[in-house]
PDB file of C-alpha atoms in Angstrom:
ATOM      1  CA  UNK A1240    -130.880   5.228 -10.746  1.00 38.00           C
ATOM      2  CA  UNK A1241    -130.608   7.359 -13.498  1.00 38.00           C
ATOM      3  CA  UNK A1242    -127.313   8.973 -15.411  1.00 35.00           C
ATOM      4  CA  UNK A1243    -128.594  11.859 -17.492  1.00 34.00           C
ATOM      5  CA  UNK A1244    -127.341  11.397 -21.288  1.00 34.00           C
ATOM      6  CA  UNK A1245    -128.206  10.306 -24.686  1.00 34.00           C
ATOM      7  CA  UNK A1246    -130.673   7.815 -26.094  1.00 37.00           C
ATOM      8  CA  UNK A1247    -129.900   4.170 -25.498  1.00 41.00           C
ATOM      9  CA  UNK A1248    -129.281   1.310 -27.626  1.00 49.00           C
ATOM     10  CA  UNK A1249    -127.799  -1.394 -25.738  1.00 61.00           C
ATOM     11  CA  UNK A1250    -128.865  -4.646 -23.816  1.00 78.00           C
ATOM     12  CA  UNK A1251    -128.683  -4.955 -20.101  1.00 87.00           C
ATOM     13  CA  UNK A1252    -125.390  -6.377 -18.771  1.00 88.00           C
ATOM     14  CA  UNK A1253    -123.898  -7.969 -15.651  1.00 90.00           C
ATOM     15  CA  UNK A1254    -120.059  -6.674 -15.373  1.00 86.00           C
ATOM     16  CA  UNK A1255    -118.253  -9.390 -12.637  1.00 88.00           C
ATOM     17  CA  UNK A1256    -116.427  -8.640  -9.858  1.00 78.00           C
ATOM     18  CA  UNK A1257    -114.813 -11.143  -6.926  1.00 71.00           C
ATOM     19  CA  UNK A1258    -116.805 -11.176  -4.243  1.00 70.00           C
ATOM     20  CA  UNK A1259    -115.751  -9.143  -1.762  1.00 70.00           C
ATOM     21  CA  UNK A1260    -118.487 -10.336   1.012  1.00 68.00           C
ATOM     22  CA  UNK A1261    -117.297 -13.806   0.689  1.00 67.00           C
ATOM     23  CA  UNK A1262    -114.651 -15.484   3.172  1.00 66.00           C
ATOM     24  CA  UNK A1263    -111.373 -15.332   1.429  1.00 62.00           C
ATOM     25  CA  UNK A1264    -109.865 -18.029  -0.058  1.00 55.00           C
ATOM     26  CA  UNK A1265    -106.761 -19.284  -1.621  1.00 52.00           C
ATOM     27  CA  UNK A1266    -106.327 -19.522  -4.611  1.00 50.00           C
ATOM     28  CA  UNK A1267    -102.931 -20.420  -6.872  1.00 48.00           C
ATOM     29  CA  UNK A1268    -103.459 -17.645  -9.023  1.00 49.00           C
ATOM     30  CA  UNK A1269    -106.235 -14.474  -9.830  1.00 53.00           C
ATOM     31  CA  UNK A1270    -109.390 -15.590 -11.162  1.00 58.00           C
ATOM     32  CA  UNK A1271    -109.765 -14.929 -14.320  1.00 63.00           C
ATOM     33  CA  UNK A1272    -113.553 -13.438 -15.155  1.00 67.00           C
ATOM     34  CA  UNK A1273    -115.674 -12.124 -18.013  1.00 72.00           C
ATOM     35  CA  UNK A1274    -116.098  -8.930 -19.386  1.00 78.00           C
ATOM     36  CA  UNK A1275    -119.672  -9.521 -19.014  1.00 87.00           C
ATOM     37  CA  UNK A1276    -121.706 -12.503 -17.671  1.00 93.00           C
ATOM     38  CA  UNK A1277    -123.413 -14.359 -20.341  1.00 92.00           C
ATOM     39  CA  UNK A1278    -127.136 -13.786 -21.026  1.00 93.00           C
ATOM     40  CA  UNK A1279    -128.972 -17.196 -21.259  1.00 94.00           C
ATOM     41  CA  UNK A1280    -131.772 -15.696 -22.499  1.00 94.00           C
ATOM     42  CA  UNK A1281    -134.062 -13.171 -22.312  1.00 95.00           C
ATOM     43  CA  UNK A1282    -138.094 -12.328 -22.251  1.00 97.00           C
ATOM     44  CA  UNK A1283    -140.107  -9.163 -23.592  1.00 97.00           C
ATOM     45  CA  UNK A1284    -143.900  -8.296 -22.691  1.00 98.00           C
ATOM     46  CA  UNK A1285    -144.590  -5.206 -23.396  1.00 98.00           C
ATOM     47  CA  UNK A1286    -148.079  -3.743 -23.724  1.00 97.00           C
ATOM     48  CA  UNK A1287    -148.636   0.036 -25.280  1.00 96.00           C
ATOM     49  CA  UNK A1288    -151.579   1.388 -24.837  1.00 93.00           C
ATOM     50  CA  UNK A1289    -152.255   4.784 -27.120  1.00 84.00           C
ATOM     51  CA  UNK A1290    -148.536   5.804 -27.584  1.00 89.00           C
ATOM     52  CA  UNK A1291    -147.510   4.321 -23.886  1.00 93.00           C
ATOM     53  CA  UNK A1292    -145.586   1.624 -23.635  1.00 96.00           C
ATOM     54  CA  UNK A1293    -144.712  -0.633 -20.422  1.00 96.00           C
ATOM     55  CA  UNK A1294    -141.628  -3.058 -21.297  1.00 97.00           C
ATOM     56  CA  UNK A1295    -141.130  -6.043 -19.174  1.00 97.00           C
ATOM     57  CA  UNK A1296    -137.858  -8.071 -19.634  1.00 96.00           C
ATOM     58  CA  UNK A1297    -136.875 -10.787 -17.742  1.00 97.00           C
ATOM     59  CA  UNK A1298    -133.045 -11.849 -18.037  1.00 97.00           C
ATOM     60  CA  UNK A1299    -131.444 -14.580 -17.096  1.00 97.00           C
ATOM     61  CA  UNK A1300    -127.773 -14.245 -16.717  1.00 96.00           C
ATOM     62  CA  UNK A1301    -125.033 -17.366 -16.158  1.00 95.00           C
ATOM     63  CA  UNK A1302    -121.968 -17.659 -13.994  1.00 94.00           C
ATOM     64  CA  UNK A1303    -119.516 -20.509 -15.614  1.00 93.00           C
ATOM     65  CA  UNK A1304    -117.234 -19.566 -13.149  1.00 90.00           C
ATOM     66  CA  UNK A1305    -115.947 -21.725  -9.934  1.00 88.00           C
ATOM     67  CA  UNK A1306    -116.582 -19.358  -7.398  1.00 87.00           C
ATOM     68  CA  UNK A1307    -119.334 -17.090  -6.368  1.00 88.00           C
ATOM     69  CA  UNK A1308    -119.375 -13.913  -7.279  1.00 89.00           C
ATOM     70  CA  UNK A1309    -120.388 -10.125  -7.085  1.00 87.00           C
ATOM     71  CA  UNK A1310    -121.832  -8.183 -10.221  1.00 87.00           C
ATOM     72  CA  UNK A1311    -123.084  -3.979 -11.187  1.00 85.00           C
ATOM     73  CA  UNK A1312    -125.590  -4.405 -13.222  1.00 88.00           C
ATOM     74  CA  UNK A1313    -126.242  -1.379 -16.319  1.00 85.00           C
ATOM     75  CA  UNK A1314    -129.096  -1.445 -18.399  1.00 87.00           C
ATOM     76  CA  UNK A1315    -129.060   1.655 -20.551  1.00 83.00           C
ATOM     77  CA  UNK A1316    -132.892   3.362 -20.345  1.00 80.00           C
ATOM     78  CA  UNK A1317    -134.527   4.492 -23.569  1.00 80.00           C
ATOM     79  CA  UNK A1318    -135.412   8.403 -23.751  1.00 76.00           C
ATOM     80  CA  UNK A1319    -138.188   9.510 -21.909  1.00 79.00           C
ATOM     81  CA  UNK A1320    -138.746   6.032 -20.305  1.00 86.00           C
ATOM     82  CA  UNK A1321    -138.845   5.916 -16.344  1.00 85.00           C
ATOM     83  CA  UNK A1322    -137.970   2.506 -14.193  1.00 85.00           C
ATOM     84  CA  UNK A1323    -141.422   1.055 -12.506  1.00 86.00           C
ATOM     85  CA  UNK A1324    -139.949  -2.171 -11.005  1.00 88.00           C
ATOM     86  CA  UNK A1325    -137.090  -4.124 -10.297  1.00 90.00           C
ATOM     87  CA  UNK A1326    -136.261  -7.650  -8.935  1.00 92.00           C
ATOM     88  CA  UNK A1327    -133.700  -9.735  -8.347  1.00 90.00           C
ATOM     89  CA  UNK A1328    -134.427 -13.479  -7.948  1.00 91.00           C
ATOM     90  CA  UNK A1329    -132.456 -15.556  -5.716  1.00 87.00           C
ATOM     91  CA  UNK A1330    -133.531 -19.117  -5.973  1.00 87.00           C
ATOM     92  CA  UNK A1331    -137.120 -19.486  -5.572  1.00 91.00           C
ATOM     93  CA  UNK A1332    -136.933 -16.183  -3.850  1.00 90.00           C
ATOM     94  CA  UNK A1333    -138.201 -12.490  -5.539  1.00 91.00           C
ATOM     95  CA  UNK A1334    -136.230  -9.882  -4.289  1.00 85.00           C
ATOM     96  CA  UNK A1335    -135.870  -5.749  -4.345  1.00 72.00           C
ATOM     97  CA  UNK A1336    -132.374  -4.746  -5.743  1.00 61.00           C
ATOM     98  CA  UNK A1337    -130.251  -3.102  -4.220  1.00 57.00           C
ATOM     99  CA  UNK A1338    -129.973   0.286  -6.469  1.00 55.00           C
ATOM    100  CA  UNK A1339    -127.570   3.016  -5.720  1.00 56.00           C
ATOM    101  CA  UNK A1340    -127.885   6.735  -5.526  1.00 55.00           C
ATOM    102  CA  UNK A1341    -127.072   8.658  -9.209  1.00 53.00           C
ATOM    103  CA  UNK A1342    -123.969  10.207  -7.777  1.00 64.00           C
ATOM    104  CA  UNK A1343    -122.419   6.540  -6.731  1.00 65.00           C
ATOM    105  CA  UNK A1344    -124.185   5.618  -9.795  1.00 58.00           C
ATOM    106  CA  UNK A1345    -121.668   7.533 -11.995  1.00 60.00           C
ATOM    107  CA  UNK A1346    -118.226   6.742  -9.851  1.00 70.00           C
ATOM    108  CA  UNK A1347    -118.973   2.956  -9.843  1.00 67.00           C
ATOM    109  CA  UNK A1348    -119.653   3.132 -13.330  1.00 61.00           C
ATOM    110  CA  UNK A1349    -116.608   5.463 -14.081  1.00 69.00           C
ATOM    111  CA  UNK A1350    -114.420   3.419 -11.944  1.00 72.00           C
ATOM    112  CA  UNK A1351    -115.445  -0.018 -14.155  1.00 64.00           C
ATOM    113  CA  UNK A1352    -114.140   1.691 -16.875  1.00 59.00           C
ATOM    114  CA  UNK A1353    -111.001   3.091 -15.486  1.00 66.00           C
ATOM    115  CA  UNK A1354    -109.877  -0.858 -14.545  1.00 63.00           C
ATOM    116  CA  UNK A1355    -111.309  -2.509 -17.274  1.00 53.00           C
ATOM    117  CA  UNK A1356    -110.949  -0.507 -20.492  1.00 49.00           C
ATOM    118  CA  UNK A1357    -113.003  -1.995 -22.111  1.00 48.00           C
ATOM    119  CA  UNK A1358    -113.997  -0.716 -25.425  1.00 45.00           C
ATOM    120  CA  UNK A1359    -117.561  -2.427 -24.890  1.00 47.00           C
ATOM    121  CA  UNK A1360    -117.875  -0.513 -21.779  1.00 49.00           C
ATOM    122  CA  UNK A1361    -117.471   2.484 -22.969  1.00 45.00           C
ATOM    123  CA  UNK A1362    -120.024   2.300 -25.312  1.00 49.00           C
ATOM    124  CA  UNK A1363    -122.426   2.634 -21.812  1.00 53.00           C
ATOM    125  CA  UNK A1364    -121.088   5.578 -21.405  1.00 50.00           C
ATOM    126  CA  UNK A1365    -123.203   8.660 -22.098  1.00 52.00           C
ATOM    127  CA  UNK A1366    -126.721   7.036 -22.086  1.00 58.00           C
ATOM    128  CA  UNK A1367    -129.292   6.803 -19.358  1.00 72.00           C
ATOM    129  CA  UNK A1368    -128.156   3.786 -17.508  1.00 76.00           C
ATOM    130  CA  UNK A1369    -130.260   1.974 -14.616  1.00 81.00           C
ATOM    131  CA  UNK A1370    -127.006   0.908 -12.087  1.00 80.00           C
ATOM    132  CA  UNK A1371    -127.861  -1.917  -9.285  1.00 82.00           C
ATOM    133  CA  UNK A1372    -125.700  -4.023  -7.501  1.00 81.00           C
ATOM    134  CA  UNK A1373    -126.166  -7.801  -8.030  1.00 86.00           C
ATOM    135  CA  UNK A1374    -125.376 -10.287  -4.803  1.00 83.00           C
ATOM    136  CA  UNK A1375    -124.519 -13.268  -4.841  1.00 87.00           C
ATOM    137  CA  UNK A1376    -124.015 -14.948  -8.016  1.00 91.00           C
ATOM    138  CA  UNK A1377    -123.023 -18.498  -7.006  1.00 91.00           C
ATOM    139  CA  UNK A1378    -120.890 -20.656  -9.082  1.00 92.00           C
ATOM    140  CA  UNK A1379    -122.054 -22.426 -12.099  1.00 94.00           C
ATOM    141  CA  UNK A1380    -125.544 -20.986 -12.298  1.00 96.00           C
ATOM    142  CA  UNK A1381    -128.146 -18.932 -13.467  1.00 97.00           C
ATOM    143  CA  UNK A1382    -129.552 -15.412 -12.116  1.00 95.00           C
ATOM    144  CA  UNK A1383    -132.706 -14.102 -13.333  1.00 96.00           C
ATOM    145  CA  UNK A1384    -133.479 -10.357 -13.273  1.00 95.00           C
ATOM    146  CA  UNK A1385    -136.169  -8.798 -14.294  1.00 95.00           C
ATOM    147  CA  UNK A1386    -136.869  -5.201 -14.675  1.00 93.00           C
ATOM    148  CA  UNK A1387    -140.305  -2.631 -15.744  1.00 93.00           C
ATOM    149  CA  UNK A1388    -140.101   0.344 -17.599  1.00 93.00           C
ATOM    150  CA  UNK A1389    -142.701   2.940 -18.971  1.00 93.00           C
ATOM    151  CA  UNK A1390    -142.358   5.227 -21.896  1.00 94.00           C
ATOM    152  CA  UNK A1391    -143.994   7.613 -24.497  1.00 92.00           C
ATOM    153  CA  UNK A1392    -143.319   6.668 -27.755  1.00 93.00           C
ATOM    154  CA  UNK A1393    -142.663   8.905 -30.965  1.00 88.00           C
ATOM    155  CA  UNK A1394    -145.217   9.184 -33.710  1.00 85.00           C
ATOM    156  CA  UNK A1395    -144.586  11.170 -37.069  1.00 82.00           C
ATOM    157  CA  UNK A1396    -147.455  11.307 -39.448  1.00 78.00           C
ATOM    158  CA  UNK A1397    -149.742   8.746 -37.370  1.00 81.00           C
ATOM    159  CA  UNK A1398    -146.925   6.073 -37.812  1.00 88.00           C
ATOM    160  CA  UNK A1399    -145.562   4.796 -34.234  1.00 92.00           C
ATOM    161  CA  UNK A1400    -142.496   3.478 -33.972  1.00 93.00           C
ATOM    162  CA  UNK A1401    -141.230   1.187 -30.740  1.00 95.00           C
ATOM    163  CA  UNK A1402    -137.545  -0.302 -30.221  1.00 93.00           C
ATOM    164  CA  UNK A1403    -136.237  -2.703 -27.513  1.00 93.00           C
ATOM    165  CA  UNK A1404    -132.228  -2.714 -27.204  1.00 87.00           C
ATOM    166  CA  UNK A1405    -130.742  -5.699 -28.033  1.00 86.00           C
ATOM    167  CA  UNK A1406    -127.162  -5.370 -28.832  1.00 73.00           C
ATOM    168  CA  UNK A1407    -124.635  -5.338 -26.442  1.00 62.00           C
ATOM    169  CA  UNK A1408    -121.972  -3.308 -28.163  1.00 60.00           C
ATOM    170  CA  UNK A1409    -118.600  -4.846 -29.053  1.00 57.00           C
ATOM    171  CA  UNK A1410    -119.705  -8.345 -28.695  1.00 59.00           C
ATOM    172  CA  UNK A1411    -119.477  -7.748 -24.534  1.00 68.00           C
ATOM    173  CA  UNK A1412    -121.595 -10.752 -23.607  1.00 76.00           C
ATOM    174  CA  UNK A1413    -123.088 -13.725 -25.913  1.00 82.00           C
ATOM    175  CA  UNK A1414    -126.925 -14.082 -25.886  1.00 87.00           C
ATOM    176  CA  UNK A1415    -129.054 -16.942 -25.798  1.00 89.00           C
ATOM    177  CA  UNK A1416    -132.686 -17.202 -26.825  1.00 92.00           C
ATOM    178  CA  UNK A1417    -134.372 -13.846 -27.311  1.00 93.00           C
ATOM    179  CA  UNK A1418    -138.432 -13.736 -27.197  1.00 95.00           C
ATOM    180  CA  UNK A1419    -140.965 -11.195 -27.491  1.00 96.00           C
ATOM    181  CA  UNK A1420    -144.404 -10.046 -27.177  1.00 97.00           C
ATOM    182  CA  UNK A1421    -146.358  -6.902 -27.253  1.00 98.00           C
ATOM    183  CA  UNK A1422    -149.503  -6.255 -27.440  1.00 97.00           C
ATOM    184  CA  UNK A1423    -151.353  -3.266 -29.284  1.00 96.00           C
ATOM    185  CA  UNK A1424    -154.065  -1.278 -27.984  1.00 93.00           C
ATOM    186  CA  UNK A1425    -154.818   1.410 -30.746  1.00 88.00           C
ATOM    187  CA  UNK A1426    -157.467   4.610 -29.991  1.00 85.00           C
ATOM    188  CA  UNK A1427    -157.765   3.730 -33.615  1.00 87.00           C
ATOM    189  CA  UNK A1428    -157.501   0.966 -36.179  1.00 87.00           C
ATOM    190  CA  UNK A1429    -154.062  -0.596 -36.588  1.00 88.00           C
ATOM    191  CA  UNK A1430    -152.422  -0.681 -40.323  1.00 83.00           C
ATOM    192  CA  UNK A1431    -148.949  -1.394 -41.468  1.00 84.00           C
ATOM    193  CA  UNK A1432    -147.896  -3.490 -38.437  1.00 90.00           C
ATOM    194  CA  UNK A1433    -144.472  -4.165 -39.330  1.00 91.00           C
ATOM    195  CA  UNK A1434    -140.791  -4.975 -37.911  1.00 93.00           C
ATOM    196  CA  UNK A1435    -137.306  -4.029 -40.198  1.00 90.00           C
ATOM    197  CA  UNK A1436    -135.194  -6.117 -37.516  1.00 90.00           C
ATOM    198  CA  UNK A1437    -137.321  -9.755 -37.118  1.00 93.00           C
ATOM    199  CA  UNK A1438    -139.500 -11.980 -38.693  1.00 93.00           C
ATOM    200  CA  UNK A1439    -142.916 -11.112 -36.510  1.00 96.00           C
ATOM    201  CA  UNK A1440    -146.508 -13.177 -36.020  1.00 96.00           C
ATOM    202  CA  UNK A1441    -149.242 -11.221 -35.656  1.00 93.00           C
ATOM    203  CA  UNK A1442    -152.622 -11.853 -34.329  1.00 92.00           C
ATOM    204  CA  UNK A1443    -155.642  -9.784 -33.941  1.00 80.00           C
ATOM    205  CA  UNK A1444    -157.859  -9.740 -30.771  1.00 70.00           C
ATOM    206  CA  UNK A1445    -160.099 -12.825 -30.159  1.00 66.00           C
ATOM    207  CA  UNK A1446    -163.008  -9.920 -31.259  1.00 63.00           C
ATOM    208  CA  UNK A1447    -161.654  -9.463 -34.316  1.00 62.00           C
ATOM    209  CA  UNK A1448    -161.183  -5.667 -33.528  1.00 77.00           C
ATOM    210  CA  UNK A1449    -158.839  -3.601 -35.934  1.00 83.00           C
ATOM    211  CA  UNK A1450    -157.726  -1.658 -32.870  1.00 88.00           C
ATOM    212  CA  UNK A1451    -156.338  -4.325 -30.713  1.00 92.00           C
ATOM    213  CA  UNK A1452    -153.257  -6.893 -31.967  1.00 94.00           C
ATOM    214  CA  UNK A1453    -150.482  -8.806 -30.582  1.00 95.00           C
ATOM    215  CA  UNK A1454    -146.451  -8.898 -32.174  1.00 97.00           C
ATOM    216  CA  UNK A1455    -144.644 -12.077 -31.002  1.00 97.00           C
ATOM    217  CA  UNK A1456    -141.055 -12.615 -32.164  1.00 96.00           C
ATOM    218  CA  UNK A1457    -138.124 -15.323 -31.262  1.00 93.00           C
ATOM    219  CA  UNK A1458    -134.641 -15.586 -31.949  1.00 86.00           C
ATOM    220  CA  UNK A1459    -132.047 -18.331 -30.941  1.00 77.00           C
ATOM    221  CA  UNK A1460    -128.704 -16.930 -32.832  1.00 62.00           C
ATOM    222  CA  UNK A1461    -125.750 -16.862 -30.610  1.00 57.00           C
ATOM    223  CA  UNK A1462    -124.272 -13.784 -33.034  1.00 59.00           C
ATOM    224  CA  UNK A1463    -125.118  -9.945 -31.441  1.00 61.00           C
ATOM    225  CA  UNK A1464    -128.551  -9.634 -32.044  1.00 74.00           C
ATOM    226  CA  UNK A1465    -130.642  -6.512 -33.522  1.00 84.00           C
ATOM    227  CA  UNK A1466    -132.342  -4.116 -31.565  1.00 88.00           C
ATOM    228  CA  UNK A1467    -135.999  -5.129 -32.234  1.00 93.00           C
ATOM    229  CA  UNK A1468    -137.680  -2.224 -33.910  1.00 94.00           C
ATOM    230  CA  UNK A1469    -141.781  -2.306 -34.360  1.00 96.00           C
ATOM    231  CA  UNK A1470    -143.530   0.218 -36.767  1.00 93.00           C
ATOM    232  CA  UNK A1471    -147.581   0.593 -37.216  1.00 91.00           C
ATOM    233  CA  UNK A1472    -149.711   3.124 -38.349  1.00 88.00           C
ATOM    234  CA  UNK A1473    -153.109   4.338 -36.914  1.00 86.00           C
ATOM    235  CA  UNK A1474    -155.935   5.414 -39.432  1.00 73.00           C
ATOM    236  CA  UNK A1475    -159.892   5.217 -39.543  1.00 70.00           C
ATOM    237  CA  UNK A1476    -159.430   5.464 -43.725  1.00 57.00           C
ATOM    238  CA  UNK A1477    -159.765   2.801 -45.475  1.00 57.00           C
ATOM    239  CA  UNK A1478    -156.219   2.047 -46.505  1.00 55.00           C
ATOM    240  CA  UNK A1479    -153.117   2.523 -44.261  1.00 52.00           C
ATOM    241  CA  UNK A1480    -150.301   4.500 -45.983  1.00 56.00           C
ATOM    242  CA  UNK A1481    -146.844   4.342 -44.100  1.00 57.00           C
ATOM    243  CA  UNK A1482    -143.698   5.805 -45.211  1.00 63.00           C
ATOM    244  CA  UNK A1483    -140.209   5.161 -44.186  1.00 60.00           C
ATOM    245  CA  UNK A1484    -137.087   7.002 -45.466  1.00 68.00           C
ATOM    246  CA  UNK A1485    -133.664   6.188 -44.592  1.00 62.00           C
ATOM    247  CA  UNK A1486    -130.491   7.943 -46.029  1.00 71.00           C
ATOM    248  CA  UNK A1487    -126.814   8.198 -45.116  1.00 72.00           C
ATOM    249  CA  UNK A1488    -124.072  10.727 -45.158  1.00 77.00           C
ATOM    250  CA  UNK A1489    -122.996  10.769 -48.988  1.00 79.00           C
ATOM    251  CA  UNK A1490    -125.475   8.174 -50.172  1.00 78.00           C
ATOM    252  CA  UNK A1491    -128.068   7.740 -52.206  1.00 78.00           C
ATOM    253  CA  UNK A1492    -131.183   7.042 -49.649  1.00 76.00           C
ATOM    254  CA  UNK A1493    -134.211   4.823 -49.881  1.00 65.00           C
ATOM    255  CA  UNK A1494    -137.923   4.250 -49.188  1.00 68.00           C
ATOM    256  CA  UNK A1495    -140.452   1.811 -47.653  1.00 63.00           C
ATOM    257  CA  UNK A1496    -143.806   2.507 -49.023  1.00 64.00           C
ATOM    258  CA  UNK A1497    -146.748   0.072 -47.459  1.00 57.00           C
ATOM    259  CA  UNK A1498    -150.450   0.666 -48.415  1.00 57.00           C
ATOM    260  CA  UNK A1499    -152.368  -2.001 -45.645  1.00 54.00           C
ATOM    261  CA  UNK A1500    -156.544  -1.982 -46.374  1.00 57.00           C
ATOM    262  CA  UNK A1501    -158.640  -2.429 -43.315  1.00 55.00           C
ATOM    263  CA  UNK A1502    -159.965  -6.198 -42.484  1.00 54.00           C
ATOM    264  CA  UNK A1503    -163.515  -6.054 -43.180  1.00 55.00           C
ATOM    265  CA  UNK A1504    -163.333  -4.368 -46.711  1.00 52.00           C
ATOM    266  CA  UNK A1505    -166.948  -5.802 -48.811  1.00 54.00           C
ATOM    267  CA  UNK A1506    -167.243  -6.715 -52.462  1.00 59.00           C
ATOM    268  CA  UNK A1507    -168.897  -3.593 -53.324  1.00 57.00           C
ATOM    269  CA  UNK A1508    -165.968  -1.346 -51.692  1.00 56.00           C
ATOM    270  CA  UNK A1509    -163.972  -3.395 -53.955  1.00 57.00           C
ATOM    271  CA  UNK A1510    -162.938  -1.425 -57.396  1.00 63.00           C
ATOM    272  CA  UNK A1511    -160.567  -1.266 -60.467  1.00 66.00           C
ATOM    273  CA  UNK A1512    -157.472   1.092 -59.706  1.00 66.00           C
ATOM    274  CA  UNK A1513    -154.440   1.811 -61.393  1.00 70.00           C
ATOM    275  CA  UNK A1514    -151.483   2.550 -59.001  1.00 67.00           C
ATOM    276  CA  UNK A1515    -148.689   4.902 -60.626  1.00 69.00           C
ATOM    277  CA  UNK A1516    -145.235   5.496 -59.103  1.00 66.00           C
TER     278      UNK A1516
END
């Protein structure tokens, strides 16, 4: 469910809990848990199609932990974007999570907080957060997640722009391996394809068509990882123009200027120029 708020920029994460549905056992002292389950890794597929874009991310999450274990999963929700589909995998089985109403939404979420104070928590607060309730974790193993989500994205001066949250905010969980694809369905030619955060691979269609093209990307640092951030331009001219400003409080800004020709250019379109900045 849905808590109304700000723009997100933040990864999905699984904050423990004992498990209160398990018999109770003895132990010699509390046990001590993580602010946040590790991620082992995670997967995203997303396709856009015009300015819509479906995001698919599978997660995989890891309890290093002796004993089994209940989790809330948060995963704050871009602007705009609405949850399609969510699944929780238990073994070999697919499941339908559990997710709670937006009022007990908020109070589990608040109440987190209030017993945890954790600075990395609180940086979930405010943003559009999907809240379900993760059971069981069992001991020493994995738990994959995987979640859908569809949104319109923003396009100034026939550039599009598309980001997938990466960071988890105050170093709250490590992250594994980090791969992702998205494919590119243009109503007209792609130019400019181009990523700020990774090093990207990109492919056309098997036709060859200017309007189709895929964006893969991987990453296996363990340090917080970038948000992965995916620019391109759409234009039936012959050459692509995309400009990107950037410019903080009480500094001097700067520019990205990229000029990308279309694919098929011939000899004869070919001519002398002289480019003056």
């Amino acid at each position: 469910m849905l808590l109304n708020a700000a723009s997100a920029r933040a990864q999905g994460v699984i904050v423990p809990g004992e498990c209160r549905r398990c018999p109770p056992i003895s132990l010699p002292r509390p046990l001590p848990l993580p602010r946040a389950l590790p991620i082992k890794s995670i997967k995203v597929d997303a396709k856009i199609a015009g300015q819509v874009a479906t995001t698919h991310v599978e997660q995989v999450f890891r309890n290093d932990t002796d004993a089994t274990l209940e989790g809330t999963y948060f995963f704050p929700i871009p602007e705009t974007a609405s949850i399609t589909e969510f699944a929780i995998w238990d073994g070999d089985r697919r499941l339908v999570g559990e997710v709670r109403s937006r009022e007990e939404a908020r109070r589990i979420y608040d109440e987190i907080v209030r017993r945890q104070r954790d600075p990395g928590l609180l940086e979930y607060a405010g943003k559009n957060l999907f809240q379900a309730s993760i059971f069981p974790i069992p001991p020493r193993s994995d738990k994959k997640l995987e979640l859908t989500y569809t949104q319109v994205l923003k396009a100034e001066t026939a550039t599009v722009s598309y980001r997938y949250p990466l960071g988890t905010g105050q170093n709250l969980a490590s992250i594994g391996t980090v791969s992702g694809r998205v494919e590119i369905e243009g109503r007209e030619p792609l130019r400019n394809i181009y990523s700020p955060s990774h090093q990207i691979e990109v492919a056309r269609g098997n036709s060859g068509s200017e309007r189709m093209t895929r964006v893969s990307f991987e990453s296996t640092s363990g340090r917080e990882p970038q948000d992965f951030q995916l620019f391109y331009t759409l234009s039936k001219d012959d050459f692509g123009l995309t400009l990107l400003t950037h410019r903080e409080p009480g500094k001097q800004g700067y520019f990205l200027l990229m000029l990308s020709p279309k694919d098929n250019l011939t000899e004869a379109e070919y001519a002398a120029k002289d480019v003056v900045f």
